[in-house]
Amino acid sequence: MAEPLVITISHRLGRAEAKRRIAAGLDQIRAAVRPYVGTLDLAWDGDRLLFHVSALRQRIEGVMEVEEAQVRIAIMAPLLLRLIVGRFAGRIRNEGATLLDKPKSEA
């Protein structure tokens, strides 16, 4: 595997609220990737969400680290899938930013 694909999403929610929103949005995340993957396993380890995805008989592994002012997603994929994952990086960033955006009443 090559270097991980790293996606960083800034937020102003604090660690606990960002983690809460991500946890609440996991069903949406599963639904969004379901057409593209065989399996998706997610597990929290403190403020880190570990994930394993299988697609095209290949395995993608990653970790989402929830920090005080940003979420950092590191995705390790074989070369074949790295090209596909790279195409989705912008969508992942945009969807994550939407999920972590403060409601307009708090802006």
Short mmCIF file of N, CA and C in Angstrom, two decimals:
data_model
loop_
_atom_site.label_atom_id
_atom_site.label_comp_id
_atom_site.label_asym_id
_atom_site.label_seq_id
_atom_site.Cartn_x
_atom_site.Cartn_y
_atom_site.Cartn_z
N MET A 1 0.84 -1.19 0.00
CA MET A 1 0.00 0.00 0.00
C MET A 1 0.88 1.24 0.00
N ALA A 2 0.40 2.27 -0.63
CA ALA A 2 1.11 3.54 -0.70
C ALA A 2 0.83 4.36 0.55
N GLU A 3 1.26 5.61 0.51
CA GLU A 3 0.97 6.54 1.61
C GLU A 3 -0.55 6.69 1.76
N PRO A 4 -1.02 6.99 2.98
CA PRO A 4 -2.47 7.15 3.15
C PRO A 4 -2.97 8.42 2.46
N LEU A 5 -4.20 8.36 2.03
CA LEU A 5 -4.90 9.55 1.55
C LEU A 5 -5.42 10.23 2.81
N VAL A 6 -5.05 11.49 3.03
CA VAL A 6 -5.44 12.19 4.25
C VAL A 6 -6.39 13.33 3.89
N ILE A 7 -7.52 13.37 4.59
CA ILE A 7 -8.53 14.41 4.41
C ILE A 7 -8.69 15.10 5.76
N THR A 8 -8.60 16.42 5.76
CA THR A 8 -8.76 17.18 7.00
C THR A 8 -9.96 18.10 6.86
N ILE A 9 -10.83 18.08 7.87
CA ILE A 9 -12.02 18.93 7.89
C ILE A 9 -11.98 19.77 9.16
N SER A 10 -11.92 21.07 9.00
CA SER A 10 -11.91 21.98 10.16
C SER A 10 -13.33 22.16 10.68
N HIS A 11 -13.42 22.42 11.98
CA HIS A 11 -14.73 22.71 12.60
C HIS A 11 -14.50 23.57 13.83
N ARG A 12 -15.61 24.13 14.35
CA ARG A 12 -15.54 24.96 15.56
C ARG A 12 -16.47 24.42 16.64
N LEU A 13 -16.68 23.12 16.64
CA LEU A 13 -17.65 22.52 17.55
C LEU A 13 -17.05 22.01 18.85
N GLY A 14 -15.77 21.80 18.87
CA GLY A 14 -15.16 21.10 20.00
C GLY A 14 -15.22 19.60 19.74
N ARG A 15 -14.37 18.87 20.40
CA ARG A 15 -14.23 17.44 20.18
C ARG A 15 -15.53 16.66 20.47
N ALA A 16 -16.14 16.91 21.61
CA ALA A 16 -17.32 16.12 22.02
C ALA A 16 -18.49 16.30 21.05
N GLU A 17 -18.78 17.53 20.66
CA GLU A 17 -19.91 17.77 19.75
C GLU A 17 -19.61 17.24 18.36
N ALA A 18 -18.38 17.37 17.89
CA ALA A 18 -18.03 16.83 16.58
C ALA A 18 -18.20 15.30 16.58
N LYS A 19 -17.74 14.66 17.63
CA LYS A 19 -17.88 13.20 17.73
C LYS A 19 -19.35 12.80 17.79
N ARG A 20 -20.14 13.55 18.54
CA ARG A 20 -21.58 13.25 18.64
C ARG A 20 -22.24 13.34 17.27
N ARG A 21 -21.92 14.38 16.50
CA ARG A 21 -22.53 14.55 15.18
C ARG A 21 -22.09 13.46 14.21
N ILE A 22 -20.83 13.09 14.29
CA ILE A 22 -20.34 12.01 13.43
C ILE A 22 -21.06 10.71 13.78
N ALA A 23 -21.13 10.40 15.08
CA ALA A 23 -21.80 9.17 15.52
C ALA A 23 -23.27 9.18 15.06
N ALA A 24 -23.93 10.32 15.16
CA ALA A 24 -25.33 10.42 14.74
C ALA A 24 -25.47 10.28 13.23
N GLY A 25 -24.44 10.62 12.48
CA GLY A 25 -24.51 10.55 11.02
C GLY A 25 -24.00 9.25 10.43
N LEU A 26 -23.62 8.27 11.25
CA LEU A 26 -23.05 7.04 10.72
C LEU A 26 -24.04 6.26 9.84
N ASP A 27 -25.33 6.30 10.16
CA ASP A 27 -26.30 5.62 9.30
C ASP A 27 -26.34 6.24 7.91
N GLN A 28 -26.24 7.57 7.84
CA GLN A 28 -26.19 8.25 6.54
C GLN A 28 -24.92 7.86 5.79
N ILE A 29 -23.82 7.75 6.49
CA ILE A 29 -22.56 7.37 5.87
C ILE A 29 -22.66 5.96 5.31
N ARG A 30 -23.21 5.05 6.11
CA ARG A 30 -23.40 3.67 5.63
C ARG A 30 -24.27 3.64 4.38
N ALA A 31 -25.36 4.38 4.38
CA ALA A 31 -26.26 4.41 3.23
C ALA A 31 -25.58 4.98 1.99
N ALA A 32 -24.73 5.99 2.19
CA ALA A 32 -24.06 6.63 1.06
C ALA A 32 -23.04 5.71 0.40
N VAL A 33 -22.36 4.88 1.18
CA VAL A 33 -21.32 4.02 0.60
C VAL A 33 -21.82 2.62 0.25
N ARG A 34 -23.00 2.26 0.74
CA ARG A 34 -23.52 0.90 0.52
C ARG A 34 -23.48 0.46 -0.94
N PRO A 35 -23.84 1.30 -1.92
CA PRO A 35 -23.82 0.83 -3.32
C PRO A 35 -22.41 0.52 -3.84
N TYR A 36 -21.39 1.01 -3.17
CA TYR A 36 -20.02 0.89 -3.68
C TYR A 36 -19.18 -0.16 -2.96
N VAL A 37 -19.64 -0.66 -1.82
CA VAL A 37 -18.79 -1.54 -1.02
C VAL A 37 -19.49 -2.86 -0.70
N GLY A 38 -18.66 -3.87 -0.40
CA GLY A 38 -19.20 -5.16 0.03
C GLY A 38 -19.50 -5.15 1.52
N THR A 39 -18.54 -4.72 2.32
CA THR A 39 -18.73 -4.64 3.77
C THR A 39 -18.17 -3.32 4.29
N LEU A 40 -18.71 -2.89 5.40
CA LEU A 40 -18.24 -1.69 6.09
C LEU A 40 -18.31 -1.96 7.58
N ASP A 41 -17.15 -1.99 8.23
CA ASP A 41 -17.08 -2.20 9.67
C ASP A 41 -16.57 -0.93 10.32
N LEU A 42 -17.27 -0.46 11.35
CA LEU A 42 -16.92 0.77 12.06
C LEU A 42 -16.80 0.46 13.55
N ALA A 43 -15.79 1.02 14.21
CA ALA A 43 -15.63 0.82 15.65
C ALA A 43 -14.96 2.03 16.26
N TRP A 44 -15.55 2.56 17.33
CA TRP A 44 -14.95 3.68 18.05
C TRP A 44 -13.89 3.17 19.01
N ASP A 45 -12.79 3.89 19.10
CA ASP A 45 -11.73 3.66 20.09
C ASP A 45 -11.42 5.04 20.66
N GLY A 46 -12.14 5.41 21.69
CA GLY A 46 -12.01 6.77 22.23
C GLY A 46 -12.55 7.76 21.22
N ASP A 47 -11.71 8.70 20.80
CA ASP A 47 -12.11 9.72 19.82
C ASP A 47 -11.68 9.35 18.40
N ARG A 48 -11.37 8.09 18.21
CA ARG A 48 -10.95 7.60 16.89
C ARG A 48 -11.98 6.61 16.37
N LEU A 49 -12.40 6.79 15.14
CA LEU A 49 -13.30 5.85 14.49
C LEU A 49 -12.47 5.02 13.51
N LEU A 50 -12.34 3.74 13.81
CA LEU A 50 -11.60 2.83 12.94
C LEU A 50 -12.58 2.24 11.95
N PHE A 51 -12.17 2.14 10.69
CA PHE A 51 -13.07 1.55 9.71
C PHE A 51 -12.32 0.64 8.74
N HIS A 52 -13.06 -0.37 8.28
CA HIS A 52 -12.56 -1.34 7.30
C HIS A 52 -13.66 -1.48 6.26
N VAL A 53 -13.28 -1.38 5.02
CA VAL A 53 -14.23 -1.47 3.91
C VAL A 53 -13.68 -2.48 2.92
N SER A 54 -14.56 -3.29 2.36
CA SER A 54 -14.13 -4.16 1.27
C SER A 54 -14.90 -3.75 0.02
N ALA A 55 -14.18 -3.65 -1.08
CA ALA A 55 -14.77 -3.31 -2.37
C ALA A 55 -13.91 -3.92 -3.46
N LEU A 56 -14.55 -4.47 -4.46
CA LEU A 56 -13.83 -5.09 -5.58
C LEU A 56 -12.80 -6.12 -5.09
N ARG A 57 -13.17 -6.86 -4.04
CA ARG A 57 -12.30 -7.87 -3.43
C ARG A 57 -10.99 -7.30 -2.88
N GLN A 58 -11.03 -6.03 -2.56
CA GLN A 58 -9.88 -5.34 -1.98
C GLN A 58 -10.32 -4.78 -0.63
N ARG A 59 -9.34 -4.49 0.23
CA ARG A 59 -9.65 -3.97 1.57
C ARG A 59 -9.11 -2.55 1.72
N ILE A 60 -9.95 -1.69 2.24
CA ILE A 60 -9.58 -0.32 2.57
C ILE A 60 -9.65 -0.21 4.08
N GLU A 61 -8.62 0.36 4.68
CA GLU A 61 -8.59 0.58 6.12
C GLU A 61 -8.39 2.06 6.38
N GLY A 62 -8.92 2.51 7.49
CA GLY A 62 -8.72 3.91 7.81
C GLY A 62 -9.07 4.24 9.23
N VAL A 63 -8.76 5.47 9.56
CA VAL A 63 -9.06 5.98 10.89
C VAL A 63 -9.51 7.43 10.75
N MET A 64 -10.54 7.77 11.50
CA MET A 64 -11.03 9.15 11.57
C MET A 64 -10.74 9.62 13.00
N GLU A 65 -9.88 10.62 13.12
CA GLU A 65 -9.52 11.14 14.43
C GLU A 65 -10.26 12.46 14.67
N VAL A 66 -11.06 12.48 15.71
CA VAL A 66 -11.82 13.68 16.05
C VAL A 66 -10.99 14.50 17.03
N GLU A 67 -10.61 15.68 16.59
CA GLU A 67 -9.81 16.58 17.42
C GLU A 67 -10.65 17.81 17.78
N GLU A 68 -10.10 18.65 18.61
CA GLU A 68 -10.82 19.82 19.11
C GLU A 68 -11.28 20.75 17.99
N ALA A 69 -10.48 20.95 16.95
CA ALA A 69 -10.82 21.91 15.89
C ALA A 69 -10.78 21.31 14.48
N GLN A 70 -10.55 20.01 14.39
CA GLN A 70 -10.55 19.38 13.07
C GLN A 70 -10.82 17.89 13.20
N VAL A 71 -11.22 17.31 12.08
CA VAL A 71 -11.35 15.87 11.96
C VAL A 71 -10.35 15.47 10.88
N ARG A 72 -9.54 14.47 11.19
CA ARG A 72 -8.52 14.01 10.26
C ARG A 72 -8.86 12.57 9.88
N ILE A 73 -9.02 12.35 8.58
CA ILE A 73 -9.34 11.02 8.07
C ILE A 73 -8.15 10.53 7.27
N ALA A 74 -7.61 9.38 7.64
CA ALA A 74 -6.50 8.77 6.91
C ALA A 74 -7.01 7.45 6.33
N ILE A 75 -6.89 7.31 5.02
CA ILE A 75 -7.41 6.13 4.33
C ILE A 75 -6.26 5.41 3.63
N MET A 76 -6.10 4.13 3.94
CA MET A 76 -5.10 3.27 3.30
C MET A 76 -5.84 2.35 2.35
N ALA A 77 -5.45 2.39 1.08
CA ALA A 77 -6.10 1.56 0.08
C ALA A 77 -5.06 1.02 -0.89
N PRO A 78 -5.31 -0.18 -1.42
CA PRO A 78 -4.43 -0.69 -2.47
C PRO A 78 -4.52 0.23 -3.69
N LEU A 79 -3.52 0.15 -4.54
CA LEU A 79 -3.44 1.05 -5.70
C LEU A 79 -4.72 1.08 -6.51
N LEU A 80 -5.29 -0.07 -6.81
CA LEU A 80 -6.52 -0.12 -7.60
C LEU A 80 -7.62 0.74 -6.98
N LEU A 81 -7.82 0.63 -5.69
CA LEU A 81 -8.89 1.38 -5.03
C LEU A 81 -8.47 2.79 -4.67
N ARG A 82 -7.19 3.05 -4.56
CA ARG A 82 -6.72 4.40 -4.24
C ARG A 82 -7.19 5.40 -5.29
N LEU A 83 -7.22 4.99 -6.53
CA LEU A 83 -7.70 5.87 -7.59
C LEU A 83 -9.17 6.21 -7.40
N ILE A 84 -9.95 5.21 -6.99
CA ILE A 84 -11.38 5.42 -6.75
C ILE A 84 -11.60 6.28 -5.52
N VAL A 85 -10.89 5.96 -4.43
CA VAL A 85 -11.02 6.72 -3.19
C VAL A 85 -10.64 8.19 -3.43
N GLY A 86 -9.59 8.41 -4.20
CA GLY A 86 -9.17 9.77 -4.50
C GLY A 86 -10.25 10.59 -5.18
N ARG A 87 -11.05 9.94 -6.01
CA ARG A 87 -12.15 10.64 -6.69
C ARG A 87 -13.22 11.07 -5.70
N PHE A 88 -13.35 10.33 -4.59
CA PHE A 88 -14.38 10.64 -3.60
C PHE A 88 -13.89 11.59 -2.50
N ALA A 89 -12.62 11.95 -2.50
CA ALA A 89 -12.06 12.77 -1.43
C ALA A 89 -12.80 14.11 -1.29
N GLY A 90 -13.09 14.77 -2.39
CA GLY A 90 -13.82 16.03 -2.33
C GLY A 90 -15.21 15.86 -1.76
N ARG A 91 -15.87 14.80 -2.15
CA ARG A 91 -17.22 14.54 -1.62
C ARG A 91 -17.16 14.25 -0.13
N ILE A 92 -16.17 13.47 0.29
CA ILE A 92 -16.00 13.17 1.72
C ILE A 92 -15.80 14.47 2.49
N ARG A 93 -14.94 15.34 1.97
CA ARG A 93 -14.67 16.63 2.63
C ARG A 93 -15.94 17.48 2.70
N ASN A 94 -16.68 17.57 1.61
CA ASN A 94 -17.89 18.40 1.58
C ASN A 94 -18.98 17.86 2.50
N GLU A 95 -19.20 16.55 2.46
CA GLU A 95 -20.21 15.94 3.32
C GLU A 95 -19.83 16.09 4.79
N GLY A 96 -18.55 15.91 5.08
CA GLY A 96 -18.07 16.08 6.46
C GLY A 96 -18.23 17.50 6.95
N ALA A 97 -17.91 18.47 6.09
CA ALA A 97 -18.06 19.87 6.46
C ALA A 97 -19.52 20.21 6.73
N THR A 98 -20.42 19.66 5.93
CA THR A 98 -21.85 19.89 6.15
C THR A 98 -22.29 19.30 7.48
N LEU A 99 -21.82 18.10 7.79
CA LEU A 99 -22.18 17.44 9.04
C LEU A 99 -21.66 18.22 10.24
N LEU A 100 -20.49 18.83 10.11
CA LEU A 100 -19.86 19.53 11.23
C LEU A 100 -20.11 21.03 11.24
N ASP A 101 -20.91 21.53 10.31
CA ASP A 101 -21.20 22.95 10.26
C ASP A 101 -22.17 23.32 11.38
N LYS A 102 -21.88 24.44 12.03
CA LYS A 102 -22.78 24.89 13.10
C LYS A 102 -24.10 25.34 12.49
N PRO A 103 -25.22 25.13 13.19
CA PRO A 103 -26.50 25.65 12.71
C PRO A 103 -26.41 27.16 12.55
N LYS A 104 -27.16 27.70 11.61
CA LYS A 104 -27.11 29.13 11.32
C LYS A 104 -27.42 29.99 12.54
N SER A 105 -28.25 29.49 13.46
CA SER A 105 -28.59 30.26 14.66
C SER A 105 -27.40 30.44 15.59
N GLU A 106 -26.35 29.59 15.44
CA GLU A 106 -25.16 29.69 16.28
C GLU A 106 -24.05 30.45 15.60
N ALA A 107 -24.17 30.74 14.30
CA ALA A 107 -23.08 31.39 13.56
C ALA A 107 -22.87 32.81 13.99
#
